[in-house]
């Protein structure tokens, strides 16, 4: 099973961080830093596998990484994954990004962090490999992006937002989210109608 | 309140920050804006805010106040909201927060949504972070989706099912009917995830494993189609069609074929085919070959196939690609136990890998080399390994040194070679040697009687120049203390004897005592060595006395104690000094290996039964007490408890005997061993008293006294004893075989134990 997928640049700045096990925030950041240091020390002509048992709390874990231009793609896996297979998977992932973003570069990853997450979601679920066919992945990501665009996307203009709100099926919104003492009331939107 | 800035704007702003402090400031400002926006319950911009929050979370800033907002987004109808909401939930929430349970209802609704992408999102989230409660509630929905004809959903449902099974193993049976048709799919994505699901089920439950064995022919067929089918542009990766699926199927075949002859036989052909037909020029081909090799080694394959597999690994070792070499070394390490001879053939390549630049490869090669050492190749291998020890990184030195010691102990062709090897290790990696190696080495040196002069000479030369490596200095000072007389006498058969005067030897030992680099333990060794030399050296006794008296006021408590006691030895007990400081006897290793030796095969002898017997050394009292029916149960209990107490008594005896013979340099301060009560239970009490025999100092006389405080006499009482091989035992006849009741009398028996020691000094000269 894949434990974590990390992408960071040559200076250690994280560009994509996805952990498939529960870790506290500080632990996550520490792991990113330490992984970066480990990977930075590696020469060009050395194999792409690193043992990192103590880092992730299990003697079984390996870091499999690939260096593309300014970015390191690191997958932390346990022994149930084939090491050479994961190397190929990294390649597939990068090529998919390339197809989705047209000649992907680091800036694409920086400004479209959410889209990269969505593409990763089509490749890996819960630490297990879901799909390895590049065209499939790209097609599905594209279809979902189209759906989003039809709704106006994240940066919707307010006018679009108002029309979207008008189409909301009001009864479905939970009116009262009750968590212990906190009582949050969703305001009634009848004034818009 | 102005519209919150877009994600893009935020990222651009953060990137302009030149210092960490500036960045933190910007982020804090934005966090405050987001928080107030959340408070205003703004539906339109909520997704934008959460996206920004996720970005800041990735950079390492706290984002927990967004958790509830994610839930609200999930509940929204817009796909955009749901998408970012689920992503936020996966990144920010986990089982530990109670809030996550609120998602259950939303996920349930979304699993039945009309849009497949929404269903996909729900499956993805459940598969990533579903807790056991959530999984229990939603397993039914997942199972329904596993049977759908939509391949997009089916593959996601399969992985979600794996997660559910991991969290709640009892639900495995629920998914069993859905797996019936999984392998009939044409879609590779579904096939892939189905194989993952089947693998997970087989690994978790032996019943499932037996059930799924019948799928082997189908799997073989799918694999065959993959190999034989021509070029299919969809799944092609560098000319091989869907290597990921091939690797998955091979892994499942491995699990199914393990320990099962029929399945293994069904697979033999296809494995041979894959092994021979796969192209190895690219990484993908090698990945498949590697998986095939692992499968062949794990199942009950025929020998021809196994040889083929090892040869493939051998070819991998010669490959230029580091990754492949690494992978080959890893798998050879796994197979070296079972197919030792085949791996021996590649020994030279493996030894070459020791010189590789890559740290991971070097470590693997080192472990493999140690596994391959046997009696035939020990000299050559040791040379390479010693050279490796010289030049390797510090992180390896400790492991390498221990490995060399172990291998040398098992396969040393001659005592001299053994001692040379140890010396070499001590001088090159002396500070990395483990602490327990020192007593082992000392024991080894005492046992090789004829090499004493040679050993002490070499050790002396080694520490002449440099005494910073503690284990080396400890062993050397001990030897000099023991065999200093041989050193100054200038006799050495093995090599050119050196001329050393007593003063020079004392100079070295004193400088060790003074040096800042010496640890406290080392100083202890040095002081004791100086003391021992007082009996071995003739003209420097005064100097020794002076040194010893100086340390009587040392700050180090251990040193001080030793010096004070040695001083006392000089003053009041001078007549005992020669006897106390005489040569050490040959020490027996008190380990758990009984008289049965462990036979290591390493490709040499027939594999014998590898059994370590529990320590039989010590005394095993026979429990032939009278089964007098009058006391009935209590007598039987007595018998039982006697047997149980054997180990206890054994351990007591062991401690006694070992104290008498093993502890270097301290035993002469215990004035004999006090008597002990070896056994006292259910009314039977057995006392031991010890003394050295007057006629022969190597014989210990143990007098046992057995008394009985119960109401009945114990008749037919027989005491039996057993000792380890090197000891000799003589049981004299007991005074009687009946122990009278109420402690009115005792049975006395004398046991003589002979511990063959080295003859004393007086006989040498």
CSV table of C-alpha atoms in Angstrom, one decimal, chain B residues 322-624:
chain,number,residue,atom,x,y,z
B,322,UNK,CA,21.2,0.4,-10.3
B,323,UNK,CA,17.5,-0.1,-9.5
B,324,UNK,CA,17.6,-3.5,-11.0
B,325,UNK,CA,20.8,-4.5,-9.2
B,326,UNK,CA,19.2,-3.4,-5.9
B,327,UNK,CA,16.1,-5.3,-6.6
B,328,UNK,CA,18.1,-8.4,-7.5
B,329,UNK,CA,20.1,-8.3,-4.4
B,330,UNK,CA,17.0,-8.0,-2.3
B,331,UNK,CA,15.4,-11.0,-3.8
B,332,UNK,CA,18.6,-13.1,-3.6
B,333,UNK,CA,18.7,-12.3,0.1
B,334,UNK,CA,15.2,-13.8,0.4
B,335,UNK,CA,16.1,-16.9,-1.5
B,336,UNK,CA,19.5,-17.6,-0.2
B,337,UNK,CA,18.1,-19.8,2.6
B,338,UNK,CA,16.3,-22.1,0.4
B,339,UNK,CA,18.4,-22.3,-2.8
B,340,UNK,CA,21.8,-21.8,-1.4
B,341,UNK,CA,23.9,-23.5,-4.0
B,342,UNK,CA,22.3,-21.7,-6.9
B,343,UNK,CA,23.0,-18.4,-5.2
B,344,UNK,CA,26.6,-19.4,-4.5
B,345,UNK,CA,27.3,-19.4,-8.2
B,346,UNK,CA,26.8,-15.6,-8.3
B,347,UNK,CA,29.1,-15.0,-5.4
B,348,UNK,CA,31.8,-13.1,-7.2
B,349,UNK,CA,29.2,-10.7,-8.7
B,350,UNK,CA,27.8,-10.1,-5.3
B,351,UNK,CA,31.2,-9.4,-3.8
B,352,UNK,CA,31.8,-6.9,-6.6
B,353,UNK,CA,28.7,-5.1,-5.5
B,354,UNK,CA,30.5,-4.4,-2.2
B,355,UNK,CA,32.5,-1.8,-4.1
B,356,UNK,CA,29.6,0.0,-5.6
B,357,UNK,CA,29.1,3.6,-4.9
B,358,UNK,CA,25.5,3.3,-3.9
B,359,UNK,CA,24.9,3.0,-0.2
B,360,UNK,CA,21.7,0.9,-0.5
B,361,UNK,CA,23.4,-1.6,-2.8
B,362,UNK,CA,26.4,-1.9,-0.5
B,363,UNK,CA,24.2,-2.7,2.4
B,364,UNK,CA,22.4,-5.4,0.5
B,365,UNK,CA,25.6,-6.9,-0.8
B,366,UNK,CA,27.1,-7.0,2.7
B,367,UNK,CA,24.1,-8.9,4.1
B,368,UNK,CA,24.1,-11.3,1.2
B,369,UNK,CA,27.8,-11.9,1.5
B,370,UNK,CA,27.5,-12.9,5.1
B,371,UNK,CA,24.8,-15.3,4.2
B,372,UNK,CA,27.0,-16.9,1.6
B,373,UNK,CA,30.1,-17.5,3.8
B,374,UNK,CA,30.8,-21.1,4.3
B,375,UNK,CA,33.8,-23.3,5.2
B,376,UNK,CA,35.0,-23.5,1.6
B,377,UNK,CA,35.1,-19.9,0.7
B,378,UNK,CA,35.8,-18.3,4.1
B,379,UNK,CA,39.3,-17.2,3.5
B,380,UNK,CA,38.5,-15.4,0.2
B,381,UNK,CA,35.3,-13.9,1.5
B,382,UNK,CA,36.9,-12.7,4.6
B,383,UNK,CA,39.6,-10.9,2.7
B,384,UNK,CA,36.9,-9.0,0.7
B,385,UNK,CA,34.9,-8.3,3.8
B,386,UNK,CA,37.8,-7.0,5.7
B,387,UNK,CA,38.7,-4.7,2.8
B,388,UNK,CA,35.1,-3.6,2.8
B,389,UNK,CA,35.3,-2.9,6.5
B,390,UNK,CA,38.3,-0.7,5.9
B,391,UNK,CA,36.6,1.5,3.3
B,392,UNK,CA,32.9,1.5,4.1
B,393,UNK,CA,30.8,4.2,5.7
B,394,UNK,CA,30.6,4.4,9.5
B,395,UNK,CA,27.0,3.3,9.6
B,396,UNK,CA,28.0,-0.1,8.3
B,397,UNK,CA,31.0,-0.7,10.4
B,398,UNK,CA,29.2,-2.1,13.5
B,399,UNK,CA,27.1,-4.5,11.6
B,400,UNK,CA,30.1,-5.6,9.4
B,401,UNK,CA,32.3,-6.2,12.4
B,402,UNK,CA,29.7,-8.3,14.2
B,403,UNK,CA,29.1,-10.3,11.0
B,404,UNK,CA,32.8,-10.9,10.6
B,405,UNK,CA,33.1,-12.1,14.2
B,406,UNK,CA,30.2,-14.5,13.8
B,407,UNK,CA,31.4,-15.9,10.5
B,408,UNK,CA,35.0,-16.3,11.8
B,409,UNK,CA,33.7,-18.1,14.8
B,410,UNK,CA,31.8,-20.6,12.7
B,411,UNK,CA,34.2,-21.3,9.9
B,412,UNK,CA,37.7,-20.4,11.1
B,413,UNK,CA,40.1,-22.8,9.3
B,414,UNK,CA,42.8,-22.3,11.9
B,415,UNK,CA,43.2,-20.6,15.3
B,416,UNK,CA,45.9,-18.4,14.0
B,417,UNK,CA,43.7,-17.2,11.1
B,418,UNK,CA,40.9,-16.6,13.6
B,419,UNK,CA,43.1,-14.5,15.8
B,420,UNK,CA,44.5,-12.6,12.9
B,421,UNK,CA,41.1,-11.8,11.6
B,422,UNK,CA,40.0,-10.5,15.0
B,423,UNK,CA,43.1,-8.4,15.3
B,424,UNK,CA,42.4,-6.9,11.9
B,425,UNK,CA,38.9,-6.1,12.8
B,426,UNK,CA,39.9,-4.5,16.1
B,427,UNK,CA,42.5,-2.4,14.4
B,428,UNK,CA,40.5,-1.1,11.5
B,429,UNK,CA,37.1,-0.7,13.1
B,430,UNK,CA,38.0,-1.0,16.8
B,431,UNK,CA,35.7,1.8,18.0
B,432,UNK,CA,32.6,0.3,16.3
B,433,UNK,CA,32.9,-3.1,17.7
B,434,UNK,CA,29.9,-4.0,20.0
B,435,UNK,CA,30.5,-4.1,23.7
B,436,UNK,CA,29.7,-7.8,24.1
B,437,UNK,CA,32.4,-8.7,21.6
B,438,UNK,CA,35.1,-8.0,24.2
B,439,UNK,CA,34.4,-10.8,26.6
B,440,UNK,CA,33.8,-13.2,23.7
B,441,UNK,CA,37.2,-12.3,22.3
B,442,UNK,CA,38.9,-12.7,25.6
B,443,UNK,CA,37.3,-16.1,26.0
B,444,UNK,CA,38.5,-17.1,22.5
B,445,UNK,CA,42.0,-16.0,23.2
B,446,UNK,CA,42.2,-18.0,26.5
B,447,UNK,CA,41.0,-21.1,24.7
B,448,UNK,CA,43.7,-21.0,22.0
B,449,UNK,CA,46.5,-21.9,24.4
B,450,UNK,CA,49.3,-22.2,22.0
B,451,UNK,CA,48.7,-18.8,20.5
B,452,UNK,CA,49.1,-16.8,23.6
B,453,UNK,CA,52.6,-15.5,22.9
B,454,UNK,CA,51.7,-14.6,19.4
B,455,UNK,CA,48.5,-12.9,20.4
B,456,UNK,CA,49.9,-10.8,23.1
B,457,UNK,CA,52.8,-9.7,20.9
B,458,UNK,CA,50.5,-8.6,18.1
B,459,UNK,CA,48.1,-6.8,20.5
B,460,UNK,CA,51.0,-5.0,22.1
B,461,UNK,CA,52.3,-3.8,18.7
B,462,UNK,CA,48.8,-2.7,17.8
B,463,UNK,CA,48.3,-0.4,20.8
B,464,UNK,CA,51.8,0.9,20.8
B,465,UNK,CA,51.0,3.6,18.4
B,466,UNK,CA,47.4,4.4,19.1
B,467,UNK,CA,45.2,3.6,22.1
B,468,UNK,CA,42.0,5.3,21.3
B,469,UNK,CA,39.9,2.4,20.2
B,470,UNK,CA,38.4,1.2,23.4
B,471,UNK,CA,37.5,-2.4,22.6
B,472,UNK,CA,41.0,-3.0,21.2
B,473,UNK,CA,42.6,-1.4,24.2
B,474,UNK,CA,40.5,-3.5,26.6
B,475,UNK,CA,41.3,-6.7,25.0
B,476,UNK,CA,45.0,-5.8,24.7
B,477,UNK,CA,45.3,-4.7,28.3
B,478,UNK,CA,43.7,-7.9,29.5
B,479,UNK,CA,46.0,-10.0,27.4
B,480,UNK,CA,49.1,-8.1,28.5
B,481,UNK,CA,48.1,-8.6,32.1
B,482,UNK,CA,47.6,-12.3,31.6
B,483,UNK,CA,50.6,-13.1,29.4
B,484,UNK,CA,53.0,-10.3,30.1
B,485,UNK,CA,55.7,-12.8,31.0
B,486,UNK,CA,55.5,-14.3,27.6
B,487,UNK,CA,55.8,-10.9,26.0
B,488,UNK,CA,59.0,-9.9,27.8
B,489,UNK,CA,60.5,-13.3,27.5
B,490,UNK,CA,60.8,-12.8,23.7
B,491,UNK,CA,59.5,-16.2,22.8
B,492,UNK,CA,57.2,-16.5,19.9
B,493,UNK,CA,56.9,-19.3,17.4
B,494,UNK,CA,54.5,-17.8,14.9
B,495,UNK,CA,56.4,-14.7,14.1
B,496,UNK,CA,59.5,-12.7,14.7
B,497,UNK,CA,59.7,-12.1,18.5
B,498,UNK,CA,60.1,-8.5,19.6
B,499,UNK,CA,62.3,-7.3,22.4
B,500,UNK,CA,60.2,-5.6,25.1
B,501,UNK,CA,61.3,-4.7,28.5
B,502,UNK,CA,59.0,-4.7,31.5
B,503,UNK,CA,59.3,-1.0,31.9
B,504,UNK,CA,58.0,-0.4,28.3
B,505,UNK,CA,55.0,-2.6,29.0
B,506,UNK,CA,54.2,-0.7,32.2
B,507,UNK,CA,54.7,2.6,30.3
B,508,UNK,CA,52.0,1.6,27.9
B,509,UNK,CA,49.6,0.5,30.6
B,510,UNK,CA,50.2,3.7,32.6
B,511,UNK,CA,49.6,5.9,29.6
B,512,UNK,CA,46.3,4.1,29.0
B,513,UNK,CA,45.4,4.9,32.6
B,514,UNK,CA,46.3,8.6,32.2
B,515,UNK,CA,44.9,9.2,28.7
B,516,UNK,CA,41.8,11.2,28.3
B,517,UNK,CA,40.5,9.0,25.6
B,518,UNK,CA,40.2,5.9,27.9
B,519,UNK,CA,36.8,5.1,29.1
B,520,UNK,CA,36.3,4.2,32.8
B,521,UNK,CA,35.9,0.5,31.9
B,522,UNK,CA,39.2,0.6,30.0
B,523,UNK,CA,41.0,2.1,32.9
B,524,UNK,CA,39.7,-0.7,35.1
B,525,UNK,CA,41.1,-3.2,32.7
B,526,UNK,CA,44.5,-1.5,32.6
B,527,UNK,CA,44.8,-1.2,36.4
B,528,UNK,CA,44.0,-4.9,36.9
B,529,UNK,CA,46.5,-5.8,34.2
B,530,UNK,CA,49.2,-3.8,36.0
B,531,UNK,CA,48.4,-5.7,39.2
B,532,UNK,CA,48.5,-9.1,37.5
B,533,UNK,CA,52.0,-8.2,36.1
B,534,UNK,CA,53.2,-7.9,39.7
B,535,UNK,CA,53.4,-11.7,39.8
B,536,UNK,CA,54.6,-12.1,36.2
B,537,UNK,CA,57.3,-9.5,36.2
B,538,UNK,CA,60.4,-9.7,38.4
B,539,UNK,CA,62.1,-6.4,38.5
B,540,UNK,CA,59.4,-3.8,38.4
B,541,UNK,CA,57.3,-4.8,41.4
B,542,UNK,CA,58.0,-1.6,43.2
B,543,UNK,CA,56.9,0.5,40.3
B,544,UNK,CA,53.7,-1.4,40.2
B,545,UNK,CA,53.2,-0.9,43.9
B,546,UNK,CA,53.6,2.8,43.4
B,547,UNK,CA,51.1,3.0,40.6
B,548,UNK,CA,48.6,1.1,42.5
B,549,UNK,CA,48.9,3.2,45.6
B,550,UNK,CA,48.5,6.4,43.5
B,551,UNK,CA,45.1,5.3,42.3
B,552,UNK,CA,44.0,4.6,45.8
B,553,UNK,CA,42.9,8.2,45.8
B,554,UNK,CA,41.5,8.4,42.4
B,555,UNK,CA,38.2,10.3,41.8
B,556,UNK,CA,36.7,7.4,39.8
B,557,UNK,CA,35.1,5.2,42.5
B,558,UNK,CA,35.7,2.0,40.6
B,559,UNK,CA,39.3,2.6,40.1
B,560,UNK,CA,39.7,3.7,43.7
B,561,UNK,CA,38.1,0.6,45.0
B,562,UNK,CA,40.3,-1.6,42.9
B,563,UNK,CA,43.5,0.2,43.8
B,564,UNK,CA,42.7,0.1,47.5
B,565,UNK,CA,42.0,-3.6,47.4
B,566,UNK,CA,45.2,-4.3,45.4
B,567,UNK,CA,47.1,-2.2,47.9
B,568,UNK,CA,45.7,-4.4,50.7
B,569,UNK,CA,46.8,-7.4,48.7
B,570,UNK,CA,50.4,-6.0,48.7
B,571,UNK,CA,50.4,-5.2,52.3
B,572,UNK,CA,48.4,-7.8,54.3
B,573,UNK,CA,47.9,-10.6,51.9
B,574,UNK,CA,51.2,-10.8,50.1
B,575,UNK,CA,51.4,-14.5,50.7
B,576,UNK,CA,48.2,-15.0,48.7
B,577,UNK,CA,49.1,-12.8,45.9
B,578,UNK,CA,50.7,-15.3,43.6
B,579,UNK,CA,47.8,-17.8,44.0
B,580,UNK,CA,45.2,-15.2,43.5
B,581,UNK,CA,46.8,-13.7,40.4
B,582,UNK,CA,47.7,-16.8,38.6
B,583,UNK,CA,46.7,-17.6,35.1
B,584,UNK,CA,43.0,-17.7,34.2
B,585,UNK,CA,41.5,-21.1,33.7
B,586,UNK,CA,40.0,-21.9,30.3
B,587,UNK,CA,36.5,-20.5,30.4
B,588,UNK,CA,33.4,-22.3,29.3
B,589,UNK,CA,30.9,-20.3,27.5
B,590,UNK,CA,27.7,-20.4,29.5
B,591,UNK,CA,25.2,-20.0,26.7
B,592,UNK,CA,22.0,-21.8,26.0
B,593,UNK,CA,23.5,-24.2,23.6
B,594,UNK,CA,23.5,-27.5,25.4
B,595,UNK,CA,25.6,-30.5,24.4
B,596,UNK,CA,23.8,-30.4,21.0
B,597,UNK,CA,25.4,-28.1,18.5
B,598,UNK,CA,23.5,-26.1,16.0
B,599,UNK,CA,24.4,-27.4,12.6
B,600,UNK,CA,24.5,-24.6,10.1
B,601,UNK,CA,24.1,-25.8,6.5
B,602,UNK,CA,25.3,-22.8,4.4
B,603,UNK,CA,25.6,-25.3,1.5
B,604,UNK,CA,28.1,-27.6,3.1
B,605,UNK,CA,26.5,-30.5,5.1
B,606,UNK,CA,23.2,-32.2,4.9
B,607,UNK,CA,20.6,-30.1,6.7
B,608,UNK,CA,20.3,-31.6,10.1
B,609,UNK,CA,17.6,-30.9,12.6
B,610,UNK,CA,18.2,-27.4,13.9
B,611,UNK,CA,17.2,-27.7,17.6
B,612,UNK,CA,18.6,-26.0,20.5
B,613,UNK,CA,18.0,-28.0,23.7
B,614,UNK,CA,17.1,-26.0,26.7
B,615,UNK,CA,20.1,-25.7,29.1
B,616,UNK,CA,20.6,-29.1,30.7
B,617,UNK,CA,23.7,-28.0,32.5
B,618,UNK,CA,23.2,-27.9,36.2
B,619,UNK,CA,21.7,-30.4,38.5
B,620,UNK,CA,18.4,-32.2,37.9
B,621,UNK,CA,17.3,-33.8,41.1
B,622,UNK,CA,15.5,-37.0,40.6
B,623,UNK,CA,12.0,-36.8,41.9
B,624,UNK,CA,11.6,-40.3,43.0
